[in-house]
Coordinates of C-alpha atoms in Angstrom, one line a residue:
Chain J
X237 CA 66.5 94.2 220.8
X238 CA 63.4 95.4 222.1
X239 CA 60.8 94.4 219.8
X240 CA 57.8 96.7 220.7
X241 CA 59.6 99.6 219.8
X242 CA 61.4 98.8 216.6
X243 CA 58.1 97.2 215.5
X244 CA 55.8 100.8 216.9
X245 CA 59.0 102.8 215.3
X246 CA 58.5 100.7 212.0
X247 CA 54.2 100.7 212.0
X248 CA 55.0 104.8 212.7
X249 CA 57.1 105.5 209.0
X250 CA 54.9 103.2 207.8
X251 CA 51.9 105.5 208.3
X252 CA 54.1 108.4 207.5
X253 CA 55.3 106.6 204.2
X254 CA 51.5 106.4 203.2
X255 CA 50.7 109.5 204.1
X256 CA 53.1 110.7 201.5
X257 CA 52.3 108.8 198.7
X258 CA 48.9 109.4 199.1
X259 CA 49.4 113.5 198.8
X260 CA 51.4 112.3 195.1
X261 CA 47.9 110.3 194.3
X262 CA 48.7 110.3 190.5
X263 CA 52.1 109.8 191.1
X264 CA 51.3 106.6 193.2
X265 CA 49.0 105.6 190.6
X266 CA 51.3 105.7 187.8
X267 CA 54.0 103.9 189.4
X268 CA 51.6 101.4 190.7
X269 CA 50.3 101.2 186.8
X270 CA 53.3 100.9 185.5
X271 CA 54.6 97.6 188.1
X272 CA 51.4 95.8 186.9
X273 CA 52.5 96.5 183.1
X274 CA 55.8 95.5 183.7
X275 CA 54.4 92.1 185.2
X276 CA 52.0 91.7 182.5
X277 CA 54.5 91.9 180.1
X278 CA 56.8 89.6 181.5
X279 CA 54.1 86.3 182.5
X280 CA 52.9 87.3 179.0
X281 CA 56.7 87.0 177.2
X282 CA 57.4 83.9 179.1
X283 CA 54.0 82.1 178.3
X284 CA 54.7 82.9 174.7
X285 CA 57.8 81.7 174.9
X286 CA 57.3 78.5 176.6
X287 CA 54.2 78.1 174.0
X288 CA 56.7 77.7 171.2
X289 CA 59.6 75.3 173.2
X290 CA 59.3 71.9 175.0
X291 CA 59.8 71.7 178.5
X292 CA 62.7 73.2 179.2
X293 CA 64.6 71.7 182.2
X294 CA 62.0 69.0 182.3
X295 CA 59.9 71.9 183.5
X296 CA 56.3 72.2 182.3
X297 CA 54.8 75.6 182.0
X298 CA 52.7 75.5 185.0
X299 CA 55.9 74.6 187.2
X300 CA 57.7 77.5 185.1
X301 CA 55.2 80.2 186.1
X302 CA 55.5 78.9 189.7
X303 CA 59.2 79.7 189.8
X304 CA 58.2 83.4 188.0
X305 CA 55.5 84.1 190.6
X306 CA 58.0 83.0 193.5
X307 CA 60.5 85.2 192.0
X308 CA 58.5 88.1 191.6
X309 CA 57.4 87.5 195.3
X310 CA 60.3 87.4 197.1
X311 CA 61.2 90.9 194.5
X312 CA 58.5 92.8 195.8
X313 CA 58.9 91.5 199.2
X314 CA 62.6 93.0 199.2
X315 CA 61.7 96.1 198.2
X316 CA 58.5 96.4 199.7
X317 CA 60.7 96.1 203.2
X318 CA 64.1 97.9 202.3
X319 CA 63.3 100.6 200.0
X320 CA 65.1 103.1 202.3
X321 CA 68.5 101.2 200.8
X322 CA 67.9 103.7 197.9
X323 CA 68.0 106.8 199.7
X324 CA 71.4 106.3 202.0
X325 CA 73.1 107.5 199.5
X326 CA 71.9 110.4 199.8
X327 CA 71.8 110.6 203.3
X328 CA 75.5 109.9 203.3
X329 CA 76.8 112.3 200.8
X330 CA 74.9 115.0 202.4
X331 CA 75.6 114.1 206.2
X332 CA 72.2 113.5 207.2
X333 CA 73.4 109.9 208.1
X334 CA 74.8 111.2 211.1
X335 CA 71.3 112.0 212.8
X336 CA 70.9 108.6 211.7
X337 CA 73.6 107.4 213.7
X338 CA 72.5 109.8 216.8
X339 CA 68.7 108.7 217.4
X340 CA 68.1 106.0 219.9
X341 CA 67.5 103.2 217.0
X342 CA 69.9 101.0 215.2
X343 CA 71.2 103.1 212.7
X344 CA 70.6 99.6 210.4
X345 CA 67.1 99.1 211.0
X346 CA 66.4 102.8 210.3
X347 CA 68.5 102.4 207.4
X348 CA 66.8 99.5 205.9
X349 CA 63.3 99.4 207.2
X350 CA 61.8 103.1 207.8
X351 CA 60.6 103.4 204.1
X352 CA 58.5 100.9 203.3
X353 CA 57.5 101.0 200.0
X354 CA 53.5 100.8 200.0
X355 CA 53.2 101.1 196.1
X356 CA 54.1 97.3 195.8
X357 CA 51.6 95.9 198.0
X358 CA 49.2 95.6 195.8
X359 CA 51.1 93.7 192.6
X360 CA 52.2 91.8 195.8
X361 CA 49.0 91.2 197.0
X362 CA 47.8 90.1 193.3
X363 CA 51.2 87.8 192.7
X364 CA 50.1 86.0 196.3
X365 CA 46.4 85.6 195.2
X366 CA 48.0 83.9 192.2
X367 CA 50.3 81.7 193.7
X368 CA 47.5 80.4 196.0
X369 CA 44.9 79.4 192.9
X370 CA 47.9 77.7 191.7
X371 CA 48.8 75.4 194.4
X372 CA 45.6 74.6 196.2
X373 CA 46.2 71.0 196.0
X374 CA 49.9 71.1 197.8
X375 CA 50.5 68.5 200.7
X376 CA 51.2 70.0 204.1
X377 CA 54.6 69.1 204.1
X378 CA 55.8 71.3 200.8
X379 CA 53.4 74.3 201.9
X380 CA 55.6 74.0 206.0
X381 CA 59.0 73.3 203.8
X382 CA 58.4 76.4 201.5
X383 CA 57.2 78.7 204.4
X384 CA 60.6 77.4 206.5
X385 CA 62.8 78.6 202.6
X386 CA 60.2 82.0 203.0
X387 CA 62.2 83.0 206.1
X388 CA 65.4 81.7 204.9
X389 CA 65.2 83.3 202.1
X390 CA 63.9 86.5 203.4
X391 CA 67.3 86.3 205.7
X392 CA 69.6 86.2 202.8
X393 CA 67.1 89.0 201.2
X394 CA 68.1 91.1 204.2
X395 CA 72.1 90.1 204.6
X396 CA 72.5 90.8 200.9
X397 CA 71.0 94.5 201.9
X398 CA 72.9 94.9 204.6
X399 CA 76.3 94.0 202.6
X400 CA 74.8 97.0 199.6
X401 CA 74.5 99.5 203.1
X402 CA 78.3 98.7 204.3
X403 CA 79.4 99.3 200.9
X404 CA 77.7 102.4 200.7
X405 CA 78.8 103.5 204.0
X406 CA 82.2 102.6 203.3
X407 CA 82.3 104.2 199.9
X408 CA 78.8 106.2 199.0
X409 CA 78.3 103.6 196.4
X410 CA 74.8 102.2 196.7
X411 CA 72.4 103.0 193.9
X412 CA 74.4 100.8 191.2
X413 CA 75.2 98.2 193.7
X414 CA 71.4 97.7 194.4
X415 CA 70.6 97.7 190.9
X416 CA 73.3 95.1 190.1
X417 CA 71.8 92.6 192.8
X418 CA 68.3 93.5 191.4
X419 CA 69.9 92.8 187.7
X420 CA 71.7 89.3 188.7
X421 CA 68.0 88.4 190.5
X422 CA 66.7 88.6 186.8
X423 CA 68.4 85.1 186.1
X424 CA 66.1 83.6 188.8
X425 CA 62.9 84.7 186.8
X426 CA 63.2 81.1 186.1
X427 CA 64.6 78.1 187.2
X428 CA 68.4 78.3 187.8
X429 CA 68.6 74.2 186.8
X430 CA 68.5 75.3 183.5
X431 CA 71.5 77.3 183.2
X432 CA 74.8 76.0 182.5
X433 CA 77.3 74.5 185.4
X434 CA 79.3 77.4 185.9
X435 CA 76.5 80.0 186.1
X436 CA 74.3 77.7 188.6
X437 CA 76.9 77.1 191.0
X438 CA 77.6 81.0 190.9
X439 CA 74.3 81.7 192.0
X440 CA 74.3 78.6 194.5
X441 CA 77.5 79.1 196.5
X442 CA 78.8 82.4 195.2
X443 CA 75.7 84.7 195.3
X444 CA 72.9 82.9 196.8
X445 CA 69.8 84.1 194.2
X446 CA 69.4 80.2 193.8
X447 CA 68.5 79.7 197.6
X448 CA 66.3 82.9 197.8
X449 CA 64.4 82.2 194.3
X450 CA 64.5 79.0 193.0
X451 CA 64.7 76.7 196.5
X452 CA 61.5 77.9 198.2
X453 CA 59.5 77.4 194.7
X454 CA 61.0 73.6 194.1
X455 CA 60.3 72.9 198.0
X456 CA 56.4 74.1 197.1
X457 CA 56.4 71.9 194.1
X458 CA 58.4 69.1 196.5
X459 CA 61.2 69.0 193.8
X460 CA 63.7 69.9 196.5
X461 CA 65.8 67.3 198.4
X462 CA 66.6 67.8 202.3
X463 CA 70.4 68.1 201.6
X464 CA 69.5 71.5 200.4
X465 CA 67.2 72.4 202.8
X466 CA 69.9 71.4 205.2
X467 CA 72.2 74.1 203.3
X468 CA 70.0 76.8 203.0
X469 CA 69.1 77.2 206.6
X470 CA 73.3 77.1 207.4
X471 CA 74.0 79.4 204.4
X472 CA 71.1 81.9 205.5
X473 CA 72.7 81.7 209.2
X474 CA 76.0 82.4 208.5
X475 CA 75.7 84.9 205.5
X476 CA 73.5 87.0 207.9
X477 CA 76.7 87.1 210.8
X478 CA 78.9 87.8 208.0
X479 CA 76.6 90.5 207.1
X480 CA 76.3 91.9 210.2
X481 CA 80.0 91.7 211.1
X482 CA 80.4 94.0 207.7
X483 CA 77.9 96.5 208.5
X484 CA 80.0 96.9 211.9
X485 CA 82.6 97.9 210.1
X486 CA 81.4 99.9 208.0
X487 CA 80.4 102.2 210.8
X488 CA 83.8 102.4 212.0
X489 CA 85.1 103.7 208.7
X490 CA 81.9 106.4 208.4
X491 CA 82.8 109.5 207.9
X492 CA 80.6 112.4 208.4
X493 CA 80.8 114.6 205.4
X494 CA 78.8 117.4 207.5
X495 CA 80.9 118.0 210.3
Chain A
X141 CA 81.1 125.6 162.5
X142 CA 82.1 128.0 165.5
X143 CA 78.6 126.6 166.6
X144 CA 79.0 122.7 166.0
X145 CA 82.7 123.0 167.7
X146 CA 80.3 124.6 170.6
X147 CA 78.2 121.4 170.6
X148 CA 81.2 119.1 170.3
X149 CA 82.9 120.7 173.0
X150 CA 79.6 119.8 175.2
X151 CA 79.6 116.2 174.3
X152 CA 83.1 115.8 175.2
X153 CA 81.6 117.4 179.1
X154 CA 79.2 114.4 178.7
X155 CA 82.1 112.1 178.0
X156 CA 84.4 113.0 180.8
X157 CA 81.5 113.7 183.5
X158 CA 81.4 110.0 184.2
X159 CA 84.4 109.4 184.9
X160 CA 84.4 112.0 187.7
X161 CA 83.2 109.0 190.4
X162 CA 84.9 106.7 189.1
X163 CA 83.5 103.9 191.4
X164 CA 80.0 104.8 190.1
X165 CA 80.9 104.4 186.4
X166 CA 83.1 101.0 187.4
X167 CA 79.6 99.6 188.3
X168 CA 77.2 101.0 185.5
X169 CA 79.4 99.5 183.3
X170 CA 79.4 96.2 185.4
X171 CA 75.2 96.3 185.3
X172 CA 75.7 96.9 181.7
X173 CA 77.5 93.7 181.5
X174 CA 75.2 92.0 183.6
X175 CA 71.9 93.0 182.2
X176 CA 73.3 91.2 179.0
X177 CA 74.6 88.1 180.4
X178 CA 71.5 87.9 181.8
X179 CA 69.2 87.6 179.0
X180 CA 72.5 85.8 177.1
X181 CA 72.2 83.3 179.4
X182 CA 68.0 82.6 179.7
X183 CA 68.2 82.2 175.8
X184 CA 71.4 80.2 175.6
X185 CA 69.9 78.1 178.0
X186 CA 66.7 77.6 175.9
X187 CA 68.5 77.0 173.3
X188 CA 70.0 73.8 174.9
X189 CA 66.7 72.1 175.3
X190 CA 65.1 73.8 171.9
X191 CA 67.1 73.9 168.5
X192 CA 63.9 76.5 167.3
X193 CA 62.1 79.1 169.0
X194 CA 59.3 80.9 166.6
X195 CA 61.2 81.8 163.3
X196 CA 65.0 82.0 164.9
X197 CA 67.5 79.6 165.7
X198 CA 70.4 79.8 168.2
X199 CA 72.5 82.0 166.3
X200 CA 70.1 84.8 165.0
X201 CA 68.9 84.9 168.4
X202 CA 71.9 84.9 170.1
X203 CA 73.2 87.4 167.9
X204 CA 69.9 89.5 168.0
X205 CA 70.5 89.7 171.7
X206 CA 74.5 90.5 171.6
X207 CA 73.2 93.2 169.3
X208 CA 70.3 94.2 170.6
X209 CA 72.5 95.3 173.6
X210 CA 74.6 97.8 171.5
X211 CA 71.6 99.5 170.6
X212 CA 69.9 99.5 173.9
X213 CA 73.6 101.7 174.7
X214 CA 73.1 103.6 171.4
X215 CA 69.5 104.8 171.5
X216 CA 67.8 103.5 174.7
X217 CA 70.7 105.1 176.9
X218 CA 69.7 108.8 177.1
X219 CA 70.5 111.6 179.1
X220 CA 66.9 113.1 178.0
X221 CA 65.2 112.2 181.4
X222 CA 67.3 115.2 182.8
X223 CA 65.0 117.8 181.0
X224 CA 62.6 116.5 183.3
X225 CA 64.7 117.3 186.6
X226 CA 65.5 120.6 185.1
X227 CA 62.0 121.8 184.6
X228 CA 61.1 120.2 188.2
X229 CA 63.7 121.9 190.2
X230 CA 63.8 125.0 188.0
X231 CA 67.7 124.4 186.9
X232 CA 66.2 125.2 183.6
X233 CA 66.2 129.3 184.2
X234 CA 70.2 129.1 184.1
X235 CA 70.2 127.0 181.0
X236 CA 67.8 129.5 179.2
X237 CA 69.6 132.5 180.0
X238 CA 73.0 130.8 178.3
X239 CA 73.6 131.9 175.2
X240 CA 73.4 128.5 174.0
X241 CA 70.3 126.4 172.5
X242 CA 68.6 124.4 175.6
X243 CA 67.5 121.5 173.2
X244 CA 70.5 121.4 170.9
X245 CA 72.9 121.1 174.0
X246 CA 70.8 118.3 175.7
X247 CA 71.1 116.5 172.0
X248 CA 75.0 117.3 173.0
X249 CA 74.7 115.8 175.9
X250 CA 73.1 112.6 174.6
X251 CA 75.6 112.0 172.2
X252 CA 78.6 112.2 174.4
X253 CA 77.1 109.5 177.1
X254 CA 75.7 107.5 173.9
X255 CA 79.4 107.6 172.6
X256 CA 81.1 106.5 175.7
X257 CA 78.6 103.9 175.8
X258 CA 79.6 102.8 173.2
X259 CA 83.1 102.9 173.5
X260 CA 83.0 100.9 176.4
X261 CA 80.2 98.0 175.2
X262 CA 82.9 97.3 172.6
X263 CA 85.5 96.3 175.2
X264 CA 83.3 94.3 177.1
X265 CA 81.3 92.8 174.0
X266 CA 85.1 91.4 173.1
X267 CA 85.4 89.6 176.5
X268 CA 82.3 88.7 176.1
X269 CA 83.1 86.8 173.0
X270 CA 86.4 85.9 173.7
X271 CA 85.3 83.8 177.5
X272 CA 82.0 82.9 175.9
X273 CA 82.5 82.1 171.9
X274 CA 78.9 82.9 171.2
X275 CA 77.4 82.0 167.8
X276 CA 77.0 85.2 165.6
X277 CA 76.0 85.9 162.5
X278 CA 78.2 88.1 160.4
X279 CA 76.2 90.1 157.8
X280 CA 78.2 90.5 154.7
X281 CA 75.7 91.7 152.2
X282 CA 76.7 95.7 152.4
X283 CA 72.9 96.3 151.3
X284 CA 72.1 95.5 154.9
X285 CA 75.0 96.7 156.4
X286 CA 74.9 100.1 155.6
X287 CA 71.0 100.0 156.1
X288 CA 71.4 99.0 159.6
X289 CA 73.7 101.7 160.3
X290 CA 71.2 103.9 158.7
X291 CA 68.0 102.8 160.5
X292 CA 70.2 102.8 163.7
X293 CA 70.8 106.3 163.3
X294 CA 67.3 107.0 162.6
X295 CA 66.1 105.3 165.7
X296 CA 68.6 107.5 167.7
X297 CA 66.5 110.9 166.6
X298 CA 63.1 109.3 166.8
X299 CA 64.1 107.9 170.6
X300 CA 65.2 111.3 171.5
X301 CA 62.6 113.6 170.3
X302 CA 59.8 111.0 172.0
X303 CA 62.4 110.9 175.2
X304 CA 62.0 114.4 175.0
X305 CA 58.3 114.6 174.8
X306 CA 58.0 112.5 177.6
X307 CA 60.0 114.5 179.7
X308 CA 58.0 117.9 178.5
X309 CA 54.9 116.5 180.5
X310 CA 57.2 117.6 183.7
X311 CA 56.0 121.2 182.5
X312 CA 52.1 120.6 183.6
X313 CA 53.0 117.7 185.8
X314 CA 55.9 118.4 188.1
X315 CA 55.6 116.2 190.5
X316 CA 58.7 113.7 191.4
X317 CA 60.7 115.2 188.6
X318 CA 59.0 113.9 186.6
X319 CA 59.8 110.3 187.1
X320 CA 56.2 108.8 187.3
X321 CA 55.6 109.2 183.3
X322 CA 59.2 108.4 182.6
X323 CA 58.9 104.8 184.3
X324 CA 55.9 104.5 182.2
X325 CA 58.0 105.3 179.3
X326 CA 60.5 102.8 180.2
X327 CA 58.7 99.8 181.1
X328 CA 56.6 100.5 177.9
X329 CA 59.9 100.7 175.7
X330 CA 61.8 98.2 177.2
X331 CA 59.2 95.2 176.1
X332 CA 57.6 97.0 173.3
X333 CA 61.5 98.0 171.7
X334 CA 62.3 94.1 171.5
X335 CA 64.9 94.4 173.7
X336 CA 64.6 91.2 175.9
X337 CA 63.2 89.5 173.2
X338 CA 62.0 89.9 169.1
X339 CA 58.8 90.8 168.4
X340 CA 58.0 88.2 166.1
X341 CA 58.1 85.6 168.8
X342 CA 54.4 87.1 169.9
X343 CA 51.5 85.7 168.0
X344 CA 51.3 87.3 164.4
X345 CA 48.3 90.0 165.2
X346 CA 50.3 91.6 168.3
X347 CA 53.3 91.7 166.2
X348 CA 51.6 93.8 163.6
X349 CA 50.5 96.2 165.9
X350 CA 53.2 96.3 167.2
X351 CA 55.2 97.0 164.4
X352 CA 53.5 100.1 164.0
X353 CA 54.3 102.0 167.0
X354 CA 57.8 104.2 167.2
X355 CA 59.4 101.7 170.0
X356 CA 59.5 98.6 167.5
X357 CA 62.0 101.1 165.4
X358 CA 64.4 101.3 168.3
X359 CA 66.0 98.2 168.5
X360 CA 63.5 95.3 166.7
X361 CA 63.4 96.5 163.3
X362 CA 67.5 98.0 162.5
X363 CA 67.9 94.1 163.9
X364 CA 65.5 93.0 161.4
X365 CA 67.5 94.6 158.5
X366 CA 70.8 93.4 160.2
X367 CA 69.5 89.8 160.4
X368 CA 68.7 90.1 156.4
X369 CA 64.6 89.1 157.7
X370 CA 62.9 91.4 155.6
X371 CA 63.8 92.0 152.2
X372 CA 64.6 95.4 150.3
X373 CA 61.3 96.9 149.5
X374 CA 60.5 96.6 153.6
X375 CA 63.8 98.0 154.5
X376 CA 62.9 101.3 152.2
X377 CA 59.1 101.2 153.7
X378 CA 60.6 101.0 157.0
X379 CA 63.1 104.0 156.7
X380 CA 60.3 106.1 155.4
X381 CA 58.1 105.2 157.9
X382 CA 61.2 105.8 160.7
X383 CA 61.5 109.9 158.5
X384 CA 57.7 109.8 159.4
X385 CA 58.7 110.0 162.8
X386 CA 61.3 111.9 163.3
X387 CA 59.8 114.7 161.6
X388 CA 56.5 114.1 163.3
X389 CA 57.9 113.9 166.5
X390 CA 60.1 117.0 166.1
X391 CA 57.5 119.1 165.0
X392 CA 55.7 117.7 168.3
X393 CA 58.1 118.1 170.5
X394 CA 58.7 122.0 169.4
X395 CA 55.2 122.4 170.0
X396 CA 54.9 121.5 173.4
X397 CA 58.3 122.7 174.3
X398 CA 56.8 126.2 173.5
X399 CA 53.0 125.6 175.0
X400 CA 55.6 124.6 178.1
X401 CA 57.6 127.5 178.2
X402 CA 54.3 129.9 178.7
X403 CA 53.3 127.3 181.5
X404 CA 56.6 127.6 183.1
X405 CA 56.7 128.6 186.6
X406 CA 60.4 128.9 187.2
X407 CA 60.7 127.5 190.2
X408 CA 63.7 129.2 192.2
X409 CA 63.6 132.3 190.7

């Protein structure tokens, strides 16, 4: 891989994607408006909620906004990065995949990474300010442990995109197969320990939302024990080969609806 | 009724248009499924630490939220948004030119994706109880039963002429089909409907503002009347309040629908 370029290739779109959504200035505006809303809405629901329960979990509010700005982080970070996920399909159907596939790039990186979305930078700008008044008093070690589950976590972020690419390659299925990851990511809007047995291991073992969402935020607040910090680095390793592997062949079973 | 078979015939286009990708509809209906399960499973799990939560207990709000999900597929689900798109990309000369009302076959349209909405939720709503056994309440008092069904039909017109509305700014505003005011529209609804949660949970003077606006008919208040909450007297003040605006919003809509067509630039022709 020859960093330099990918990274100049990627800093290039991103100037391009700007450019774009700043000749839609209302447009931008409105979506931007209407991200914050949706974020206002939601701490607000939850701290009125949590106002009229005990701890739930044995979490305290402050701990449960912690896991809701962690969540919304690692949400915006995703699609902040792989936003061009929801145009492939469109690329596919109509063939315009295959100048994709001809241009001296990995077809996956311009797949996932040429369209960063510059409308959530600033609610993800705002949700980092927040975290950091939160936890100005966390020790070294938590602060080094969450930023180690960050890049784990952004990993699994990018395998689980990668998997939602093969399958639309394979099948031109993508735009509900985005939305149903982005759906199931709802349940980590809080802390997974409070679901039932069943539903926690699911998003554990079985699809990892635990690791992404809820680790990084309990290794910030030191709640999380080094047997899963241990799994998280493996699962994040070998999710992303399997990933890969997919994507692979995926490729081999494109087939160019243009030609 | 040569017309209305016309209409019929259009919402039975909606009906089989999604089963044309197949693989596509196979995962709507799995979001569908998920979407629920997920708030199902934040308040089930509140619920195990919590026997209260502001004025319900497990099983109103378990079944507010079981129900709440039939009308989000009943009057949140809309094809309306695709006025928008055909205003934008000036598909909406060939509609015109059809000897068929534009408006009336949208409303066609609606109905026929509402109805296999529906059709569908009730299948998964059974696996969903049959795996799951939630507590429900069964309302038996036919006072609030057939309100319910009345409100709910009510919020289905008031939900599409404001849908529509929303999709009529396209006519001055073009730009991205539209989409920027309908994400507005649908973040605003989706909290200020009571779909992910009731709105008598919020502290009593957001609630009665809240109350108020068109959105709290959509999904909190038939619930309300479902639940047996409010008593008779509200129930009537709340269906006249729901005719309020529908014919309101009609008359609004027909309005700017016309202001719109003399600002029309046709695109494509």
């Amino acid at each position: 891989m020859n960093f330099k370029k990918y990274f100049s290739v990627w800093r290039q779109t991103t100037i391009l994607s700007l450019e774009s959504k700043l000749s839609r200035r209302f447009s931008s505006l409105i979506f931007i408006l209407g991200k914050f809303i949706r974020f206002g809405f939601y701490i607000f629901s939850l701290i009125v909620i949590l106002g009229k329960t005990d701890k739930i979990a044995g979490f305290n509010i402050t701990q449960m906004i912690n896991f809701f700005l962690i969540f919304n982080l690692f949400d915006l970070v995703g699609q902040f990065f792989f936003r061009g996920i929801y145009w492939l399909k469109g690329k596919i159907v109509s063939g315009t995949f295959d100048l994709t596939l001809l241009k001296p790039a990995s077809p996956l990186f311009q797949t996932l990474i040429t369209d960063t979305d510059l409308l959530d930078f600033p609610l993800l700008f705002m949700v980092v300010v927040m975290l950091i008044k939160q936890n100005l008093n966390i020790s070294l070690i938590n602060l080094l442990l969450f930023l180690l589950l960050f890049l784990v976590a952004f990993s699994i972020i990018t395998s689980i995109h990668i998997l939602i690419a093969s399958l639309g390659v394979i099948t031109t299925e993508v735009d509900n197969t985005i939305w149903i990851y982005r759906d199931l990511t709802l349940l980590a809007r809080v802390p997974v320990d409070i679901y039932m047995d069943s539903v926690r291991a699911f998003l554990t073992f079985v699809l990892p939302i635990a690791v992404v969402f809820t680790f990084p935020a309990k290794a910030l607040m030191g709640l999380l024990s080094w047997s899963w910090i241990f799994y998280s680095l493996i699962f994040a390793l070998l999710f992303f080969i399997f990933a890969l592997k997919v994507w692979r062949f995926a490729l081999t079973k494109y087939s160019s609806a243009s030609s | 009724m040569f017309k209305l078979k016309k209409y019929l015939q259009i919402s039975k286009m909606s009906w089989q248009t999604n089963f044309i990708y197949r693989l596509n509809f196979l995962m709507w209906r799995i979001r569908t499924v998920i979407l629920l399960l997920s708030t199902y499973f934040f308040w089930y799990a509140v619920y195990r630490f919590n026997s209260q939560v502001g004025p319900y207990d497990e099983k109103m709000m378990l079944t507010y939220i079981l129900l709440s999900s039939v009308l989000h597929s009943l009057v949140l689900a809309s094809q309306s948004f695709q006025i928008a798109q055909d205003i934008a990309t000036g598909k909406l000369n060939r509609r015109l030119v059809k000897p068929i009302n534009y408006l009336k076959t949208m409303m066609a349209l609606d109905f026929g994706d509402k109805a296999s909405n529906l059709f569908f939720l009730f299948f998964e709503l059974l696996l969903i109880f049959i795996i799951l056994r939630p507590p429900f309440f069964i309302q038996t008092n036919p006072f609030y039963l057939f309100s319910f069904l009345a409100v709910s039909l009510l919020s289905l017109f008031i939900y599409f002429y404001l849908s529509l509305l929303v999709s009529l700014v396209t006519f001055w505003y073009p730009e991205d089909y539209g989409w920027p005011a309908r994400f507005l529209f649908m973040v605003v609804n989706n909290f200020l409907s009571g779909a992910l949660l009731p709105l008598d949970i919020f502290p009593s003077v957001i609630f009665h503002f809240l109350r108020l606006l068109p959105p709290a008919y959509f999904i909190f208040f038939p619930l309300q009347v479902y639940l047996g909450k409010i008593n008779h007297v509200q129930v009537w003040q709340g269906v006249l309040v729901m005719v309020f605006w529908v014919f309101i919003l009609k008359i609004l809509s027909r309005f700017f629908w016309q202001k719109g067509l003399k600002n029309y630039n046709a695109v494509g022709i």
